[in-house]
């Protein structure tokens, strides 16, 4: 019997189950990334808030690491989430994890900003569609990606410092061979050699670490 | 895939190109090649299958490098700023007038401007009217968005109440009608309240429908001091049944402090203190 007949409220098991299910469906924290993005496409602000809760930290971390400035990192983080708010429909879950798409976009945007600040010309395209070519981890979970980032940080400490520095300047600084040479005063040939050796070693160690995990 | 195997499998006609590209590939994966180097690698990608295969590994490494940035805590206020900017951008996208209405025609010579036809004046008046209308709708949409946000917050809070009720975390308390002559023995109201008194709901049955200038108000009485604390203000539907959610106020009493509960009739919007005797009450 439903007590709603008398009290406007039903305590039966089915009522509780129904309401509980309804409440759970309204709870954004349990949504998958694609479900969350479809709500952002529908311009649900609560979904954008949830997206920020999930990925605000990683996005801000990449922006800050590239820019080395909290103010600019905040601006870039805001730009990224507004870009998602306006162009969420361009994310294709078949082509990459949401977090990787966001972080790749963040890296490009932050590097663009860095170049504008330093009045350097842009070297690469940063259209959203191009980013998919750089995302190759659709099978990874967010937690795995985070752990992989930690692993890589550990592996990079095993490289000679001069190689690590150049990898970071290239990747997070958005500098080319010749720009690194100009910036650091290191001969161009040496820059190329150090970067190549560093990346080759890092790749070997990273693949070996991944094999060990399996 | 090792570099040694890769070298052995290179196509001989393109060997030099492929070898040069392989040497550049680690930097290319990072996006660090200069323009001429980038062109070389991209040419090699068409001609050397092993270069393309190896690039996949370097791109995967680059993708993983994204997650190696040291973790920084994003500022708490940044999220609010983003939401405000998103709301503003949506409003602007929906209703901002296109600037073509007034400025679409090139500037005319002064003599021509003096010869403005009645149609021109009509167009200008229409443009002004359109701008005024757009401004009106801009305001309307912003108001609607504010209401939508408030509604969304209330719904989230209600879902929280429902969820906690379903989990059995809320205590059920029945209030009986004070006027025994009208009581049928069943509770006049049921209050569901969390142990800390901050969330809950009140459901009523067969209470008189009040005129528009009056409201029902639920009170918690502090067991130690007897001070009434307002929990919520509510109306009932035409059948006398009603419900309200204890989400707009944080009742500064936990369940163990509540000595009694009561519902009074107050002026619309509620009162700071009860101004009439309760119509339903219970000692907790």
CSV table of C-alpha atoms in Angstrom, one decimal:
chain,number,residue,atom,x,y,z
A,1,UNK,CA,0.0,0.0,0.0
A,2,UNK,CA,1.2,3.5,-0.8
A,3,UNK,CA,1.0,5.8,2.2
A,4,UNK,CA,0.7,8.7,-0.3
A,5,UNK,CA,-3.0,7.9,-0.3
A,6,UNK,CA,-3.1,9.4,3.2
A,7,UNK,CA,0.0,11.5,3.7
A,8,UNK,CA,1.2,12.6,0.4
A,9,UNK,CA,4.2,10.5,1.1
A,10,UNK,CA,4.9,6.8,0.4
A,11,UNK,CA,7.2,4.8,2.5
A,12,UNK,CA,6.9,1.5,0.6
A,13,UNK,CA,10.0,-0.1,-0.7
A,14,UNK,CA,9.1,0.6,-4.3
A,15,UNK,CA,8.7,4.3,-3.6
A,16,UNK,CA,12.1,4.5,-1.9
A,17,UNK,CA,13.7,2.5,-4.7
A,18,UNK,CA,12.2,4.8,-7.3
A,19,UNK,CA,13.1,8.0,-5.6
A,20,UNK,CA,16.6,6.8,-4.9
A,21,UNK,CA,17.1,5.9,-8.5
A,22,UNK,CA,15.8,9.3,-9.5
A,23,UNK,CA,18.1,11.0,-7.1
A,24,UNK,CA,21.0,9.0,-8.3
A,25,UNK,CA,20.3,9.9,-12.0
A,26,UNK,CA,20.2,13.6,-11.0
A,27,UNK,CA,23.6,13.3,-9.3
A,28,UNK,CA,26.2,14.5,-11.8
A,29,UNK,CA,29.1,13.0,-10.0
A,30,UNK,CA,28.2,9.5,-11.2
A,31,UNK,CA,27.9,10.5,-14.9
A,32,UNK,CA,30.5,9.2,-17.3
A,33,UNK,CA,32.5,11.8,-19.3
A,34,UNK,CA,30.4,11.4,-22.4
A,35,UNK,CA,27.2,11.8,-20.4
A,36,UNK,CA,28.6,14.9,-18.8
A,37,UNK,CA,29.7,16.3,-22.1
A,38,UNK,CA,26.3,15.7,-23.6
A,39,UNK,CA,24.8,17.8,-20.8
A,40,UNK,CA,27.3,20.6,-21.5
A,41,UNK,CA,26.2,20.5,-25.1
A,42,UNK,CA,22.7,21.2,-23.7
A,43,UNK,CA,24.3,24.1,-21.9
A,44,UNK,CA,23.6,22.8,-18.4
A,45,UNK,CA,25.8,24.9,-16.1
A,46,UNK,CA,25.8,22.3,-13.3
A,47,UNK,CA,27.5,19.9,-15.8
A,48,UNK,CA,30.2,22.5,-16.5
A,49,UNK,CA,30.7,22.9,-12.7
A,50,UNK,CA,31.1,19.1,-12.5
A,51,UNK,CA,33.6,19.1,-15.4
A,52,UNK,CA,35.6,21.8,-13.5
A,53,UNK,CA,35.5,19.7,-10.4
A,54,UNK,CA,36.9,16.7,-12.3
A,55,UNK,CA,39.5,18.3,-14.5
A,56,UNK,CA,40.1,21.9,-13.2
A,57,UNK,CA,43.1,20.7,-11.2
A,58,UNK,CA,44.9,18.9,-14.1
A,59,UNK,CA,44.1,21.6,-16.6
A,60,UNK,CA,45.4,24.3,-14.2
A,61,UNK,CA,48.5,22.2,-13.4
A,62,UNK,CA,49.5,21.9,-17.1
A,63,UNK,CA,48.8,25.7,-17.7
A,64,UNK,CA,50.8,26.6,-14.7
A,65,UNK,CA,53.7,24.3,-15.6
A,66,UNK,CA,53.8,25.8,-19.1
A,67,UNK,CA,53.4,29.4,-18.1
A,68,UNK,CA,55.1,29.5,-14.7
A,69,UNK,CA,52.6,32.2,-13.7
A,70,UNK,CA,49.5,31.7,-11.6
A,71,UNK,CA,47.6,34.7,-13.1
A,72,UNK,CA,48.1,33.6,-16.7
A,73,UNK,CA,47.5,29.9,-15.8
A,74,UNK,CA,44.1,31.0,-14.4
A,75,UNK,CA,43.2,32.9,-17.5
A,76,UNK,CA,44.2,29.9,-19.7
A,77,UNK,CA,42.2,27.5,-17.5
A,78,UNK,CA,39.2,29.8,-17.9
A,79,UNK,CA,39.7,30.0,-21.7
A,80,UNK,CA,39.8,26.2,-21.8
A,81,UNK,CA,36.5,25.6,-19.9
A,82,UNK,CA,34.8,28.4,-21.9
A,83,UNK,CA,36.0,26.8,-25.1
A,84,UNK,CA,34.5,23.5,-23.9
A,85,UNK,CA,31.3,25.2,-23.0
A,86,UNK,CA,31.0,26.7,-26.4
A,87,UNK,CA,32.4,23.8,-28.5
A,88,UNK,CA,31.6,20.7,-26.5
A,89,UNK,CA,30.1,19.1,-29.5
A,90,UNK,CA,33.5,18.9,-31.1
A,91,UNK,CA,34.8,16.4,-28.7
A,92,UNK,CA,34.5,12.9,-30.1
A,93,UNK,CA,34.8,10.1,-27.5
A,94,UNK,CA,35.8,7.6,-30.1
A,95,UNK,CA,39.0,9.5,-30.7
A,96,UNK,CA,40.4,10.1,-27.3
A,97,UNK,CA,39.8,10.4,-23.6
A,98,UNK,CA,38.3,13.6,-22.4
A,99,UNK,CA,41.1,14.4,-20.0
A,100,UNK,CA,43.7,14.0,-22.7
A,101,UNK,CA,41.8,16.2,-25.1
A,102,UNK,CA,41.5,18.9,-22.4
A,103,UNK,CA,45.1,18.7,-21.4
A,104,UNK,CA,46.4,18.7,-25.0
A,105,UNK,CA,44.2,21.8,-25.7
A,106,UNK,CA,45.5,23.4,-22.5
A,107,UNK,CA,49.1,22.8,-23.5
A,108,UNK,CA,48.6,24.3,-26.9
A,109,UNK,CA,46.6,27.3,-25.6
A,110,UNK,CA,49.2,27.9,-22.8
A,111,UNK,CA,52.1,27.7,-25.3
A,112,UNK,CA,50.3,30.1,-27.6
A,113,UNK,CA,49.8,32.5,-24.7
A,114,UNK,CA,53.5,32.1,-23.8
A,115,UNK,CA,54.5,32.9,-27.4
A,116,UNK,CA,52.2,36.0,-27.4
A,117,UNK,CA,53.7,37.2,-24.2
A,118,UNK,CA,57.2,36.7,-25.6
A,119,UNK,CA,56.2,37.9,-29.0
A,120,UNK,CA,57.2,34.7,-30.6
A,121,UNK,CA,55.4,33.6,-33.8
A,122,UNK,CA,53.0,30.6,-33.5
A,123,UNK,CA,54.6,27.4,-34.9
A,124,UNK,CA,51.8,25.0,-34.9
A,125,UNK,CA,48.1,24.7,-35.4
A,126,UNK,CA,45.9,24.4,-32.3
A,127,UNK,CA,42.5,23.7,-33.8
A,128,UNK,CA,40.5,21.4,-31.7
A,129,UNK,CA,40.3,18.8,-34.5
A,130,UNK,CA,44.1,18.6,-34.8
A,131,UNK,CA,44.4,17.6,-31.2
A,132,UNK,CA,43.0,14.2,-31.8
A,133,UNK,CA,46.1,13.2,-33.7
A,134,UNK,CA,48.0,13.6,-30.5
A,135,UNK,CA,45.7,11.6,-28.2
A,136,UNK,CA,46.4,7.9,-28.3
A,137,UNK,CA,45.1,6.7,-25.0
A,138,UNK,CA,41.4,6.0,-25.4
A,139,UNK,CA,41.7,2.7,-23.6
A,140,UNK,CA,43.2,4.3,-20.5
A,141,UNK,CA,41.3,5.3,-17.4
A,142,UNK,CA,41.8,8.7,-15.9
A,143,UNK,CA,43.4,7.1,-12.9
A,144,UNK,CA,45.8,5.1,-15.1
A,145,UNK,CA,46.8,8.3,-16.9
A,146,UNK,CA,47.5,10.0,-13.6
A,147,UNK,CA,49.6,7.1,-12.4
A,148,UNK,CA,51.4,7.1,-15.8
A,149,UNK,CA,52.2,10.7,-15.3
A,150,UNK,CA,53.7,9.9,-11.9
A,151,UNK,CA,55.7,7.1,-13.5
A,152,UNK,CA,57.0,9.4,-16.2
A,153,UNK,CA,58.0,12.0,-13.6
A,154,UNK,CA,60.0,9.3,-11.8
A,155,UNK,CA,61.6,8.0,-15.0
A,156,UNK,CA,62.7,11.5,-16.0
A,157,UNK,CA,64.7,11.8,-12.9
A,158,UNK,CA,66.8,8.9,-14.2
A,159,UNK,CA,67.8,10.9,-17.3
A,160,UNK,CA,70.7,13.3,-17.2
A,161,UNK,CA,69.5,16.6,-16.1
A,162,UNK,CA,70.5,18.4,-19.3
A,163,UNK,CA,68.3,16.0,-21.3
A,164,UNK,CA,65.3,16.4,-18.9
A,165,UNK,CA,65.6,20.1,-19.1
A,166,UNK,CA,65.5,20.1,-22.9
A,167,UNK,CA,62.5,17.7,-23.1
A,168,UNK,CA,60.6,20.0,-20.7
A,169,UNK,CA,61.6,23.1,-22.7
A,170,UNK,CA,60.5,21.5,-25.9
A,171,UNK,CA,57.2,20.0,-24.6
A,172,UNK,CA,56.0,22.4,-22.0
A,173,UNK,CA,57.8,25.4,-23.4
A,174,UNK,CA,56.7,24.8,-27.0
A,175,UNK,CA,60.2,25.5,-28.2
A,176,UNK,CA,61.8,24.1,-31.4
A,177,UNK,CA,65.4,22.9,-31.7
A,178,UNK,CA,66.6,26.3,-32.9
A,179,UNK,CA,64.6,28.2,-30.3
A,180,UNK,CA,66.0,26.1,-27.5
A,181,UNK,CA,69.6,26.6,-28.9
A,182,UNK,CA,68.9,30.4,-29.0
A,183,UNK,CA,67.4,30.4,-25.6
A,184,UNK,CA,70.0,28.3,-23.8
A,185,UNK,CA,73.1,29.2,-25.8
A,186,UNK,CA,73.7,25.5,-26.4
A,187,UNK,CA,74.9,24.6,-29.9
A,188,UNK,CA,72.1,23.5,-32.2
A,189,UNK,CA,73.7,20.1,-32.9
A,190,UNK,CA,74.0,19.5,-29.2
A,191,UNK,CA,70.4,20.4,-28.6
A,192,UNK,CA,69.3,17.9,-31.2
A,193,UNK,CA,71.5,15.1,-29.9
A,194,UNK,CA,70.4,15.6,-26.3
A,195,UNK,CA,66.8,15.8,-27.1
A,196,UNK,CA,66.9,12.7,-29.3
A,197,UNK,CA,68.9,10.7,-26.8
A,198,UNK,CA,66.7,11.8,-23.9
A,199,UNK,CA,63.5,10.9,-25.7
A,200,UNK,CA,64.8,7.6,-27.0
A,201,UNK,CA,65.9,6.6,-23.5
A,202,UNK,CA,62.7,7.8,-21.9
A,203,UNK,CA,60.6,5.9,-24.5
A,204,UNK,CA,62.5,2.7,-23.8
A,205,UNK,CA,62.1,3.0,-20.0
A,206,UNK,CA,58.5,4.0,-20.3
A,207,UNK,CA,57.6,1.0,-22.6
A,208,UNK,CA,59.6,-1.3,-20.2
A,209,UNK,CA,57.7,0.1,-17.2
A,210,UNK,CA,54.4,-0.5,-19.0
A,211,UNK,CA,55.4,-4.1,-19.9
A,212,UNK,CA,56.2,-4.7,-16.2
A,213,UNK,CA,52.8,-3.5,-15.2
A,214,UNK,CA,51.2,-6.0,-17.6
B,1,UNK,CA,60.0,-1.6,-31.7
B,2,UNK,CA,63.8,-1.1,-31.5
B,3,UNK,CA,65.6,1.4,-33.6
B,4,UNK,CA,67.9,-1.4,-34.9
B,5,UNK,CA,65.0,-3.4,-36.4
B,6,UNK,CA,63.6,-0.2,-37.8
B,7,UNK,CA,66.8,0.6,-39.6
B,8,UNK,CA,66.9,-2.9,-41.1
B,9,UNK,CA,63.4,-2.6,-42.5
B,10,UNK,CA,63.8,0.7,-44.2
B,11,UNK,CA,63.1,0.9,-47.9
B,12,UNK,CA,66.4,1.3,-49.6
B,13,UNK,CA,65.4,4.0,-52.2
B,14,UNK,CA,64.2,6.2,-49.3
B,15,UNK,CA,66.8,5.1,-46.9
B,16,UNK,CA,68.4,8.4,-46.3
B,17,UNK,CA,65.1,10.2,-45.9
B,18,UNK,CA,63.8,7.6,-43.5
B,19,UNK,CA,67.0,7.6,-41.5
B,20,UNK,CA,66.9,11.4,-41.1
B,21,UNK,CA,63.3,11.3,-40.2
B,22,UNK,CA,63.8,8.6,-37.6
B,23,UNK,CA,66.5,10.7,-36.0
B,24,UNK,CA,64.1,13.6,-35.9
B,25,UNK,CA,61.1,11.6,-34.7
B,26,UNK,CA,61.7,12.0,-30.9
B,27,UNK,CA,61.7,15.8,-31.4
B,28,UNK,CA,58.8,15.7,-33.8
B,29,UNK,CA,56.7,13.8,-31.3
B,30,UNK,CA,57.3,16.6,-28.8
B,31,UNK,CA,56.5,19.2,-31.5
B,32,UNK,CA,60.1,20.5,-31.3
B,33,UNK,CA,61.2,20.3,-34.9
B,34,UNK,CA,61.8,23.4,-36.9
B,35,UNK,CA,59.8,24.0,-40.1
B,36,UNK,CA,62.2,22.4,-42.5
B,37,UNK,CA,62.6,19.4,-40.2
B,38,UNK,CA,58.8,19.0,-39.8
B,39,UNK,CA,58.4,19.0,-43.6
B,40,UNK,CA,61.1,16.3,-43.9
B,41,UNK,CA,59.4,14.1,-41.3
B,42,UNK,CA,56.0,14.5,-42.9
B,43,UNK,CA,57.4,13.5,-46.3
B,44,UNK,CA,59.0,10.5,-44.7
B,45,UNK,CA,55.7,9.5,-43.1
B,46,UNK,CA,54.3,8.9,-46.6
B,47,UNK,CA,57.3,6.9,-47.8
B,48,UNK,CA,58.6,5.0,-44.7
B,49,UNK,CA,56.1,2.8,-42.9
B,50,UNK,CA,58.5,2.2,-40.0
B,51,UNK,CA,58.7,5.9,-39.4
B,52,UNK,CA,54.9,6.1,-39.2
B,53,UNK,CA,54.9,3.1,-36.8
B,54,UNK,CA,57.5,4.6,-34.6
B,55,UNK,CA,55.7,7.9,-34.5
B,56,UNK,CA,52.8,6.2,-32.8
B,57,UNK,CA,55.0,5.4,-29.8
B,58,UNK,CA,56.4,8.9,-29.5
B,59,UNK,CA,52.9,10.4,-29.8
B,60,UNK,CA,51.7,8.1,-27.0
B,61,UNK,CA,54.7,9.1,-24.9
B,62,UNK,CA,53.9,12.8,-25.6
B,63,UNK,CA,50.3,12.2,-24.5
B,64,UNK,CA,51.5,10.6,-21.3
B,65,UNK,CA,53.9,13.5,-20.7
B,66,UNK,CA,50.9,15.8,-20.4
B,67,UNK,CA,50.0,14.0,-17.2
B,68,UNK,CA,53.5,14.4,-15.8
B,69,UNK,CA,53.1,18.1,-15.0
B,70,UNK,CA,53.4,18.6,-11.2
B,71,UNK,CA,50.0,18.8,-9.7
B,72,UNK,CA,48.8,22.2,-8.6
B,73,UNK,CA,45.6,23.0,-6.7
B,74,UNK,CA,43.3,25.2,-8.9
B,75,UNK,CA,42.1,28.3,-7.1
B,76,UNK,CA,38.6,27.8,-5.5
B,77,UNK,CA,37.3,31.1,-6.9
B,78,UNK,CA,38.3,30.2,-10.4
B,79,UNK,CA,35.4,27.7,-10.8
B,80,UNK,CA,32.9,30.4,-9.9
B,81,UNK,CA,34.5,32.9,-12.3
B,82,UNK,CA,34.3,30.3,-15.1
B,83,UNK,CA,30.6,29.6,-14.4
B,84,UNK,CA,29.8,33.3,-14.5
B,85,UNK,CA,31.7,33.8,-17.7
B,86,UNK,CA,29.9,30.8,-19.2
B,87,UNK,CA,26.5,32.2,-18.2
B,88,UNK,CA,27.4,35.5,-19.7
B,89,UNK,CA,28.7,34.0,-22.9
B,90,UNK,CA,25.5,32.0,-23.3
B,91,UNK,CA,23.3,35.0,-22.8
B,92,UNK,CA,25.4,37.0,-25.3
B,93,UNK,CA,25.2,34.1,-27.8
B,94,UNK,CA,21.5,33.9,-27.5
B,95,UNK,CA,20.4,37.5,-27.6
B,96,UNK,CA,23.1,39.9,-28.5
B,97,UNK,CA,21.9,41.9,-31.5
B,98,UNK,CA,23.8,41.6,-34.7
B,99,UNK,CA,25.6,44.9,-35.5
B,100,UNK,CA,24.4,44.9,-39.1
B,101,UNK,CA,21.2,46.7,-38.5
B,102,UNK,CA,22.5,50.2,-38.3
B,103,UNK,CA,25.9,50.0,-39.8
B,104,UNK,CA,25.4,47.8,-42.8
B,105,UNK,CA,25.4,50.7,-45.3
B,106,UNK,CA,28.6,52.5,-46.1
B,107,UNK,CA,28.7,56.1,-44.9
B,108,UNK,CA,27.0,58.4,-47.4
B,109,UNK,CA,28.2,61.9,-48.4
B,110,UNK,CA,26.6,64.7,-46.4
B,111,UNK,CA,24.4,65.8,-49.2
B,112,UNK,CA,23.0,62.3,-49.7
B,113,UNK,CA,22.4,62.0,-45.9
B,114,UNK,CA,20.3,65.2,-46.0
B,115,UNK,CA,18.1,63.5,-48.6
B,116,UNK,CA,17.1,60.7,-46.3
B,117,UNK,CA,13.8,59.2,-47.6
B,118,UNK,CA,10.9,58.3,-45.3
B,119,UNK,CA,11.9,54.7,-45.9
B,120,UNK,CA,15.3,55.5,-44.4
B,121,UNK,CA,13.7,57.0,-41.3
B,122,UNK,CA,11.4,54.0,-41.0
B,123,UNK,CA,14.5,51.7,-41.2
B,124,UNK,CA,16.3,53.7,-38.6
B,125,UNK,CA,13.3,53.7,-36.3
B,126,UNK,CA,13.0,49.9,-36.8
B,127,UNK,CA,16.6,49.5,-36.0
B,128,UNK,CA,16.3,51.4,-32.8
B,129,UNK,CA,13.2,49.5,-31.9
B,130,UNK,CA,15.0,46.2,-32.6
B,131,UNK,CA,17.9,47.3,-30.3
B,132,UNK,CA,15.5,48.2,-27.6
B,133,UNK,CA,13.7,44.9,-28.0
B,134,UNK,CA,17.0,43.0,-27.9
B,135,UNK,CA,18.0,44.8,-24.8
B,136,UNK,CA,14.6,43.8,-23.2
B,137,UNK,CA,15.1,40.2,-24.2
B,138,UNK,CA,18.7,40.2,-23.0
B,139,UNK,CA,17.5,41.3,-19.5
B,140,UNK,CA,14.6,38.7,-19.7
B,141,UNK,CA,17.0,35.9,-20.5
B,142,UNK,CA,19.4,36.9,-17.8
B,143,UNK,CA,16.6,36.9,-15.3
B,144,UNK,CA,15.4,33.5,-16.5
B,145,UNK,CA,19.0,32.2,-16.1
B,146,UNK,CA,19.2,33.4,-12.6
B,147,UNK,CA,15.8,31.8,-11.8
B,148,UNK,CA,17.0,28.6,-13.5
B,149,UNK,CA,20.2,28.6,-11.4
B,150,UNK,CA,18.2,29.0,-8.2
B,151,UNK,CA,15.8,26.3,-9.3
B,152,UNK,CA,18.7,24.0,-10.1
B,153,UNK,CA,20.2,24.6,-6.6
B,154,UNK,CA,16.9,23.8,-5.0
B,155,UNK,CA,16.5,20.7,-7.0
B,156,UNK,CA,19.9,19.5,-6.1
B,157,UNK,CA,19.2,20.2,-2.4
B,158,UNK,CA,15.8,18.3,-2.7
B,159,UNK,CA,17.6,15.4,-4.3
B,160,UNK,CA,19.9,15.4,-1.4
B,161,UNK,CA,17.0,15.2,1.0
B,162,UNK,CA,15.4,12.4,-1.0
B,163,UNK,CA,18.6,10.5,-1.2
B,164,UNK,CA,19.2,10.7,2.5
B,165,UNK,CA,15.6,9.7,3.2
B,166,UNK,CA,16.0,6.7,1.0
B,167,UNK,CA,19.1,5.8,2.9
B,168,UNK,CA,17.2,5.9,6.1
B,169,UNK,CA,19.3,8.8,7.5
B,170,UNK,CA,16.3,11.0,8.3
B,171,UNK,CA,14.3,10.7,11.4
B,172,UNK,CA,10.5,10.7,11.0
B,173,UNK,CA,8.5,12.8,13.5
B,174,UNK,CA,4.7,13.1,13.5
B,175,UNK,CA,2.8,16.3,14.5
B,176,UNK,CA,-0.8,15.9,15.6
B,177,UNK,CA,-3.5,18.5,15.3
B,178,UNK,CA,-4.0,20.5,18.5
B,179,UNK,CA,-7.7,20.8,17.9
B,180,UNK,CA,-8.9,17.3,18.9
B,181,UNK,CA,-12.4,18.0,17.6
B,182,UNK,CA,-11.1,18.1,14.0
B,183,UNK,CA,-8.5,15.4,14.4
B,184,UNK,CA,-9.1,12.0,12.9
B,185,UNK,CA,-6.3,10.5,14.9
B,186,UNK,CA,-3.9,10.6,12.1
B,187,UNK,CA,-0.9,12.9,12.0
B,188,UNK,CA,-1.5,16.4,10.6
B,189,UNK,CA,2.1,16.6,9.5
B,190,UNK,CA,5.1,14.5,9.2
B,191,UNK,CA,8.6,16.0,9.5
B,192,UNK,CA,11.6,14.2,8.2
B,193,UNK,CA,14.8,15.7,9.5
B,194,UNK,CA,18.5,14.9,9.5
B,195,UNK,CA,20.3,14.3,12.8
B,196,UNK,CA,22.0,17.7,12.5
B,197,UNK,CA,18.7,19.4,11.7
B,198,UNK,CA,20.0,21.0,8.5
B,199,UNK,CA,18.0,19.1,5.9
B,200,UNK,CA,14.6,17.5,5.8
B,201,UNK,CA,11.1,17.8,4.6
B,202,UNK,CA,7.6,18.5,6.0
B,203,UNK,CA,4.5,16.9,4.6
B,204,UNK,CA,1.0,17.9,5.7
B,205,UNK,CA,-2.5,16.6,5.2
B,206,UNK,CA,-5.9,18.2,5.4
B,207,UNK,CA,-4.8,21.5,6.7
B,208,UNK,CA,-7.0,24.5,5.8
B,209,UNK,CA,-6.0,26.4,2.7
B,210,UNK,CA,-4.9,29.9,3.8
B,211,UNK,CA,-5.7,33.2,2.3
B,212,UNK,CA,-2.8,34.7,0.2
B,213,UNK,CA,-1.7,37.0,3.1
B,214,UNK,CA,-1.0,34.1,5.4
B,215,UNK,CA,1.5,31.2,5.4
B,216,UNK,CA,2.2,28.1,7.6
B,217,UNK,CA,5.4,28.1,9.4
B,218,UNK,CA,7.2,25.2,11.0
B,219,UNK,CA,9.1,25.8,14.2
B,220,UNK,CA,11.7,23.8,16.2
B,221,UNK,CA,11.8,24.6,19.9
B,222,UNK,CA,15.1,24.4,21.6
B,223,UNK,CA,14.7,21.9,24.4
B,224,UNK,CA,17.0,23.7,26.8
B,225,UNK,CA,15.8,27.3,26.3
B,226,UNK,CA,12.4,26.9,24.7
B,227,UNK,CA,13.4,29.3,22.0
B,228,UNK,CA,11.6,28.8,18.7
B,229,UNK,CA,13.7,28.5,15.6
B,230,UNK,CA,12.0,28.8,12.2
B,231,UNK,CA,12.5,25.8,10.0
B,232,UNK,CA,10.4,26.7,6.9
B,233,UNK,CA,7.4,28.6,5.6
B,234,UNK,CA,5.0,26.8,3.3
B,235,UNK,CA,1.6,26.7,1.7
B,236,UNK,CA,-0.8,23.8,1.2
B,237,UNK,CA,-2.6,22.8,-2.0
B,238,UNK,CA,-6.3,23.0,-2.4
B,239,UNK,CA,-6.9,19.6,-0.9
B,240,UNK,CA,-5.1,20.7,2.2
B,241,UNK,CA,-2.0,18.5,1.5
B,242,UNK,CA,1.3,20.2,1.3
B,243,UNK,CA,5.0,19.7,1.4
B,244,UNK,CA,8.1,21.8,2.0
B,245,UNK,CA,11.8,21.3,2.1
B,246,UNK,CA,14.1,22.4,4.9
B,247,UNK,CA,16.7,23.6,2.5
B,248,UNK,CA,16.4,27.3,2.5
B,249,UNK,CA,17.5,27.6,6.1
B,250,UNK,CA,20.2,25.9,8.1
B,251,UNK,CA,18.4,25.2,11.4
B,252,UNK,CA,21.0,25.7,14.1
B,253,UNK,CA,19.7,22.8,16.2
B,254,UNK,CA,20.6,19.2,16.0
B,255,UNK,CA,17.9,16.6,16.6
B,256,UNK,CA,19.0,16.0,20.2
B,257,UNK,CA,18.5,19.7,21.0
B,258,UNK,CA,14.9,19.9,19.7
B,259,UNK,CA,12.4,19.8,22.5
B,260,UNK,CA,9.2,20.2,20.4
B,261,UNK,CA,8.0,21.1,17.0
B,262,UNK,CA,5.0,23.1,16.0
B,263,UNK,CA,3.2,24.6,13.0
B,264,UNK,CA,1.7,28.1,13.3
B,265,UNK,CA,-0.2,30.4,10.9
B,266,UNK,CA,1.8,33.5,10.2
B,267,UNK,CA,1.6,36.5,7.9
B,268,UNK,CA,2.7,35.6,4.3
B,269,UNK,CA,6.4,35.0,4.2
B,270,UNK,CA,6.7,34.0,7.8
B,271,UNK,CA,7.6,35.7,11.1
B,272,UNK,CA,10.8,36.0,13.1
B,273,UNK,CA,8.9,34.5,16.1
B,274,UNK,CA,5.6,32.6,16.3
B,275,UNK,CA,2.6,35.1,16.5
B,276,UNK,CA,-0.1,32.5,17.1
B,277,UNK,CA,-0.6,29.2,18.9
B,278,UNK,CA,0.4,26.1,17.0
B,279,UNK,CA,-2.3,24.3,15.0
B,280,UNK,CA,-0.2,21.1,15.2
B,281,UNK,CA,2.6,20.1,17.5
B,282,UNK,CA,4.6,17.4,19.1
B,283,UNK,CA,7.1,17.0,21.9
B,284,UNK,CA,10.2,15.3,20.7
